[in-house]
CSV table of C-alpha atoms in Angstrom, one decimal:
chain,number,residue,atom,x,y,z
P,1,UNK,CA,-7.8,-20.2,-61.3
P,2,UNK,CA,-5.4,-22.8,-59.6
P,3,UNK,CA,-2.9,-20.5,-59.0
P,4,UNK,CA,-5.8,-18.3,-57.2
P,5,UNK,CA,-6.7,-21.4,-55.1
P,6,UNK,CA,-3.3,-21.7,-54.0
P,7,UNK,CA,-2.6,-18.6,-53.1
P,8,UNK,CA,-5.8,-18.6,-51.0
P,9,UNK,CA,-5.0,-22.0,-49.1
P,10,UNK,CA,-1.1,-20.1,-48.2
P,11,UNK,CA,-3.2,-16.8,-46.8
P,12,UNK,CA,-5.4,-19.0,-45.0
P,13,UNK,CA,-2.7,-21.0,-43.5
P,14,UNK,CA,-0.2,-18.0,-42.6
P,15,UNK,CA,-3.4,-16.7,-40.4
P,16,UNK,CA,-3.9,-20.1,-38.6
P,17,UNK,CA,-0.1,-20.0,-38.0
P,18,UNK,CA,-0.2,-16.5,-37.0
P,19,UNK,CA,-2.9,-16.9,-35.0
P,20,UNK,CA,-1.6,-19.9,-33.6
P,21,UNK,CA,1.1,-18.3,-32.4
P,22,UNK,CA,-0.6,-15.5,-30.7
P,23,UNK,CA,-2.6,-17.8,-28.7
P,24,UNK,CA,0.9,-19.7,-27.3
P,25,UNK,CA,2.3,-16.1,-26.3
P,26,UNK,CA,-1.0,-15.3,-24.5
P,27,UNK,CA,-1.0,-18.7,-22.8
P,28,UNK,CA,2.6,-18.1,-22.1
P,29,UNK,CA,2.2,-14.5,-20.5
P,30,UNK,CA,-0.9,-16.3,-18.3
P,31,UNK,CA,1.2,-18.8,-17.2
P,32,UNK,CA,4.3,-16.8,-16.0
P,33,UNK,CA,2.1,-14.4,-14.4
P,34,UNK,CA,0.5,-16.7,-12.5
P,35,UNK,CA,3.7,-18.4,-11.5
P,36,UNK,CA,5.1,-15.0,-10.5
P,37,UNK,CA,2.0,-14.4,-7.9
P,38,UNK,CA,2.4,-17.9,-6.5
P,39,UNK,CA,6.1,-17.2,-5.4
P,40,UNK,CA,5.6,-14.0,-4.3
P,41,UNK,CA,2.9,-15.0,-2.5
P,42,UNK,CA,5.6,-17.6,-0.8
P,43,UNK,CA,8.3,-14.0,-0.4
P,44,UNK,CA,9.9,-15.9,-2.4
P,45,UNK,CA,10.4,-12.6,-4.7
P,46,UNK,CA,13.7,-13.7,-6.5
P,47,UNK,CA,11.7,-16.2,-7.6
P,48,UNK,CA,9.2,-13.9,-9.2
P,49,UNK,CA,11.0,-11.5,-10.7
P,50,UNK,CA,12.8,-14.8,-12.6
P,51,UNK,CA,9.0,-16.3,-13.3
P,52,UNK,CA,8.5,-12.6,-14.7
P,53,UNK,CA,10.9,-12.9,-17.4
P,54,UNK,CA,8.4,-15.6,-19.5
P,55,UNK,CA,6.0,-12.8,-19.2
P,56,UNK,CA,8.2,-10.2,-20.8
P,57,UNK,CA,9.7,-12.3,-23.5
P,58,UNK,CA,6.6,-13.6,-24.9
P,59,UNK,CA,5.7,-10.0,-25.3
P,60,UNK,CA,4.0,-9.3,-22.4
P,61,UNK,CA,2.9,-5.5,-21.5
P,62,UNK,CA,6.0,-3.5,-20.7
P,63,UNK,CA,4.2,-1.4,-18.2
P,64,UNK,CA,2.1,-3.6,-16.4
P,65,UNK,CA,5.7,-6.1,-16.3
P,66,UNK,CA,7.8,-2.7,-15.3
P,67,UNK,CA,5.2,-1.6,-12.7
P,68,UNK,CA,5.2,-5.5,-11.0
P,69,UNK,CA,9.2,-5.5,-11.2
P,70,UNK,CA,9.0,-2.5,-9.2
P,71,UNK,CA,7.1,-3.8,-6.6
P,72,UNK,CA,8.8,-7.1,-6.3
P,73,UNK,CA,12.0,-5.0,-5.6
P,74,UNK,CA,10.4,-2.8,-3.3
P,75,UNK,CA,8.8,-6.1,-1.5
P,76,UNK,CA,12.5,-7.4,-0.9
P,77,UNK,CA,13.9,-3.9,0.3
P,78,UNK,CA,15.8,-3.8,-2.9
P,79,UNK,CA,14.6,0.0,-3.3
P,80,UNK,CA,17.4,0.6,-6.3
P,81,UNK,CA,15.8,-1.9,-8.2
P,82,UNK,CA,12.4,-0.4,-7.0
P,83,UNK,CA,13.1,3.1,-8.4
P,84,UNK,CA,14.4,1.5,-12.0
P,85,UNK,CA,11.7,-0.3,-12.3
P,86,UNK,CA,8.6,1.9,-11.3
P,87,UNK,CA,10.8,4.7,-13.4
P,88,UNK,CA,10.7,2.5,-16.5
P,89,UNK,CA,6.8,2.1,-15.9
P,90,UNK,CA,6.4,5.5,-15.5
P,91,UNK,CA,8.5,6.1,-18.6
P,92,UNK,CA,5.7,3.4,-20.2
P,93,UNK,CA,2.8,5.0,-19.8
P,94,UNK,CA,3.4,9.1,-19.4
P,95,UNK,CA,0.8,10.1,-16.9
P,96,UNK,CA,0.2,6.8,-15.1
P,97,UNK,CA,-0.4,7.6,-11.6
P,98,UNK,CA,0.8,4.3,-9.9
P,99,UNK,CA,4.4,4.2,-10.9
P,100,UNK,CA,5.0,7.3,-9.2
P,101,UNK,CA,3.1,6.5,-6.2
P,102,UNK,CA,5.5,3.4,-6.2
P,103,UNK,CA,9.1,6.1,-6.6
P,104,UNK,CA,7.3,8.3,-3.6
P,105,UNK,CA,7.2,5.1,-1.3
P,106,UNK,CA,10.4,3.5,-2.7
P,107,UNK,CA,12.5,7.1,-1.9
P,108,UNK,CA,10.9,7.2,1.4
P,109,UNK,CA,11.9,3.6,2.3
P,110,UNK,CA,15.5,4.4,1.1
P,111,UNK,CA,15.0,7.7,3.2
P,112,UNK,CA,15.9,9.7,0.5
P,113,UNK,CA,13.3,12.7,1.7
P,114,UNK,CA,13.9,15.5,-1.0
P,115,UNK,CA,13.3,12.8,-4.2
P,116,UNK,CA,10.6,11.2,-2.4
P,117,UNK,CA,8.8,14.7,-1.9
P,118,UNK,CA,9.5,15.1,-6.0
P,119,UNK,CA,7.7,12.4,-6.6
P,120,UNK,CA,4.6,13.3,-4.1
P,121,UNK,CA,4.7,16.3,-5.8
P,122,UNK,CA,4.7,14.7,-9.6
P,123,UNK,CA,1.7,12.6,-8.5
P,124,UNK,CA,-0.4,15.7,-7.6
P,125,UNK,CA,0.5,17.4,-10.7
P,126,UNK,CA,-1.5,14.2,-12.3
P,127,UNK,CA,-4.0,14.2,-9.8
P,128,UNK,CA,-4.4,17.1,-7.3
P,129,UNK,CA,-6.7,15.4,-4.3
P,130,UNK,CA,-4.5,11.9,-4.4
P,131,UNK,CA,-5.1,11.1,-0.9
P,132,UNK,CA,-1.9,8.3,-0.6
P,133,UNK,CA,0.2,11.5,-1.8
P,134,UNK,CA,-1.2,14.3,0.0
P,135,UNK,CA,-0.9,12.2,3.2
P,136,UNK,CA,2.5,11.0,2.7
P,137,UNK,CA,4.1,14.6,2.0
P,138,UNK,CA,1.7,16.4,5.1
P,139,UNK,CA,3.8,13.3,7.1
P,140,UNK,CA,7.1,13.9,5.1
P,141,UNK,CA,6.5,18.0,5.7
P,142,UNK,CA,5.8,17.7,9.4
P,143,UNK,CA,8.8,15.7,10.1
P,144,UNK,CA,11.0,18.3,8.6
P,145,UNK,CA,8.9,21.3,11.2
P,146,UNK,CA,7.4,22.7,8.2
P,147,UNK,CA,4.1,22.6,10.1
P,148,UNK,CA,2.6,25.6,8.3
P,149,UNK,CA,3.0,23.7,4.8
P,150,UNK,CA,2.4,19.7,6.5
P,151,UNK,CA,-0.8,22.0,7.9
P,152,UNK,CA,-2.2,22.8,4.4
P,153,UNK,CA,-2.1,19.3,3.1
P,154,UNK,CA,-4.1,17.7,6.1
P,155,UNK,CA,-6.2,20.7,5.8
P,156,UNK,CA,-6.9,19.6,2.3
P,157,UNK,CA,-7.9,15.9,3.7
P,158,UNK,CA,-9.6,17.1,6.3
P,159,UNK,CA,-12.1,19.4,4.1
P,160,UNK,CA,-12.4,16.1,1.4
P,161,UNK,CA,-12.7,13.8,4.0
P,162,UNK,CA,-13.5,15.0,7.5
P,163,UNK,CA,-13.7,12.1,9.0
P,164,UNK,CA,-10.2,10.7,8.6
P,165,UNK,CA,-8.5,10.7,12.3
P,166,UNK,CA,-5.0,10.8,11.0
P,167,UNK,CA,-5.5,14.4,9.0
P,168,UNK,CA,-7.8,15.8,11.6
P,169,UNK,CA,-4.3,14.8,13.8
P,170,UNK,CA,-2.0,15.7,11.5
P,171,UNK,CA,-3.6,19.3,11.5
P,172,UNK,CA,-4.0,19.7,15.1
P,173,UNK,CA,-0.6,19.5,15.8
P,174,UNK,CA,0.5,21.3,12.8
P,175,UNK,CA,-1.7,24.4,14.3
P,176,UNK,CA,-0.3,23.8,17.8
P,177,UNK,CA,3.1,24.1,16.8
P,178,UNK,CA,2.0,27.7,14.6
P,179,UNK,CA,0.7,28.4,18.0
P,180,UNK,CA,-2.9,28.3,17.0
P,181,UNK,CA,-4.0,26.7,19.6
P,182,UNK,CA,-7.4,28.6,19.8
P,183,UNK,CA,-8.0,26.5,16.3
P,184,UNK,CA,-6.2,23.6,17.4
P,185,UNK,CA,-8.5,22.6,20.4
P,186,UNK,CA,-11.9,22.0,18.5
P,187,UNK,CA,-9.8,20.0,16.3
P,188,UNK,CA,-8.6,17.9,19.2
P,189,UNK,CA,-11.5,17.9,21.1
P,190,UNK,CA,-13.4,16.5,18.0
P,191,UNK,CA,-11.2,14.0,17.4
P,192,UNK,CA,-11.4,12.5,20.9
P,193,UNK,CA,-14.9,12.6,21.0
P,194,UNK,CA,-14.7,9.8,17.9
P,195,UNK,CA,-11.6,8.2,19.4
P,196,UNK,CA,-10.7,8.5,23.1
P,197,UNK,CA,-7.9,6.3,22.9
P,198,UNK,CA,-5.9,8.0,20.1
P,199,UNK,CA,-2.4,8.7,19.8
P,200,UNK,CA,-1.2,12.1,21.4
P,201,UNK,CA,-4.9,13.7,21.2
P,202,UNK,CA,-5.3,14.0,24.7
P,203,UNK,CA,-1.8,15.1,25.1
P,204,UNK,CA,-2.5,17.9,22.5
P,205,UNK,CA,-6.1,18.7,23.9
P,206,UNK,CA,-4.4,19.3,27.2
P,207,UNK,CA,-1.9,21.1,25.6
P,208,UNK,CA,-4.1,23.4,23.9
P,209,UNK,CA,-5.9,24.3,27.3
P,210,UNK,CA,-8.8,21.5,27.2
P,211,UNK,CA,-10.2,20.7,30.5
């Protein structure tokens, strides 16, 4: 019976030590997250990736710490680091959406087109109506003159959300540059008739024979 008592009062302490512990590594990965905001919230971004490395060795989440290392990078135009980083999150959590979102802005930054249109591509594999995505390769398609491809993903904007100005844009010109100007006009005409003053559309209404 004594030696049953004992062995009781060493389980009971090993959980209150264990338990112990997890509550310093939880306070620990609060703290260092916190400090990380602070400096980035100062640009001072060397000084949060270094804050971010109490996070990670007191067992902090290796995607959510990944994922934040990759937009620190990205934040100081470090768009190597970026691409590591947001990979490695990626490479976390198979299927995550963000990480790749953070490759397709960190390739276009770096103006490496072809991997940034990859990884456009990869997020709409994962998520087929992804506005950030669709929107980014339409942009990324139209600045190479592929106007006929840009055109089908503002069309797909457009018909989800018909009252974004930058797709109905987007596939106005794509159409006037097809030389469907017949379907470009209402395009630009409705788009004037919400904003007067925007960008090119009176240019491209006149273009397409509005009067």
């Amino acid at each position: 019976m004594k030696h049953l008592l004992i062995l009781i009062c060493l389980i009971n302490s090993s959980g209150l030590t264990l338990a112990g512990q997890h509550a310093d590594r939880l306070k620990a990965q609060q703290e260092a997250w916190k400090k990380s905001i602070a400096s980035e919230l100062r640009k001072n971004y060397d000084q949060a990736i270094t804050d971010l490395k109490d996070y990670t060795s007191n067992n902090g989440d290796k995607y959510n710490a990944a994922l934040r290392l990759g937009w620190l990078y990205y934040s100081k135009k470090d768009y190597a680091g970026a691409v590591k980083y947001y990979q490695l999150a990626a490479k976390n959590s198979q299927g995550a959406v963000t990480p790749l979102l953070g490759l397709m802005n960190s390739y276009r930054a770096a103006k490496q087109t072809k991997e940034a249109v990859r990884a456009c591509k990869s997020v709409l594999v994962l998520d087929k109506t992804n506005y950030t995505a669709t929107m980014t390769l339409a942009g990324m398609l139209y600045d190479a003159k592929d106007y006929r491809n840009s055109g089908l993903q503002y069309a797909k904007i457009n018909k989800l959300y018909p009252e974004d100005l930058g797709a109905m844009s987007g596939l106005g010109w794509c159409l006037f540059y097809e030389d469907r100007k017949s379907r470009a006009l209402p395009i630009f005409t409705r788009l004037l008739g919400m904003s007067p003053n925007y960008a090119f559309a009176k240019q491209g209404y006149n273009l397409c024979g509005g009067k």
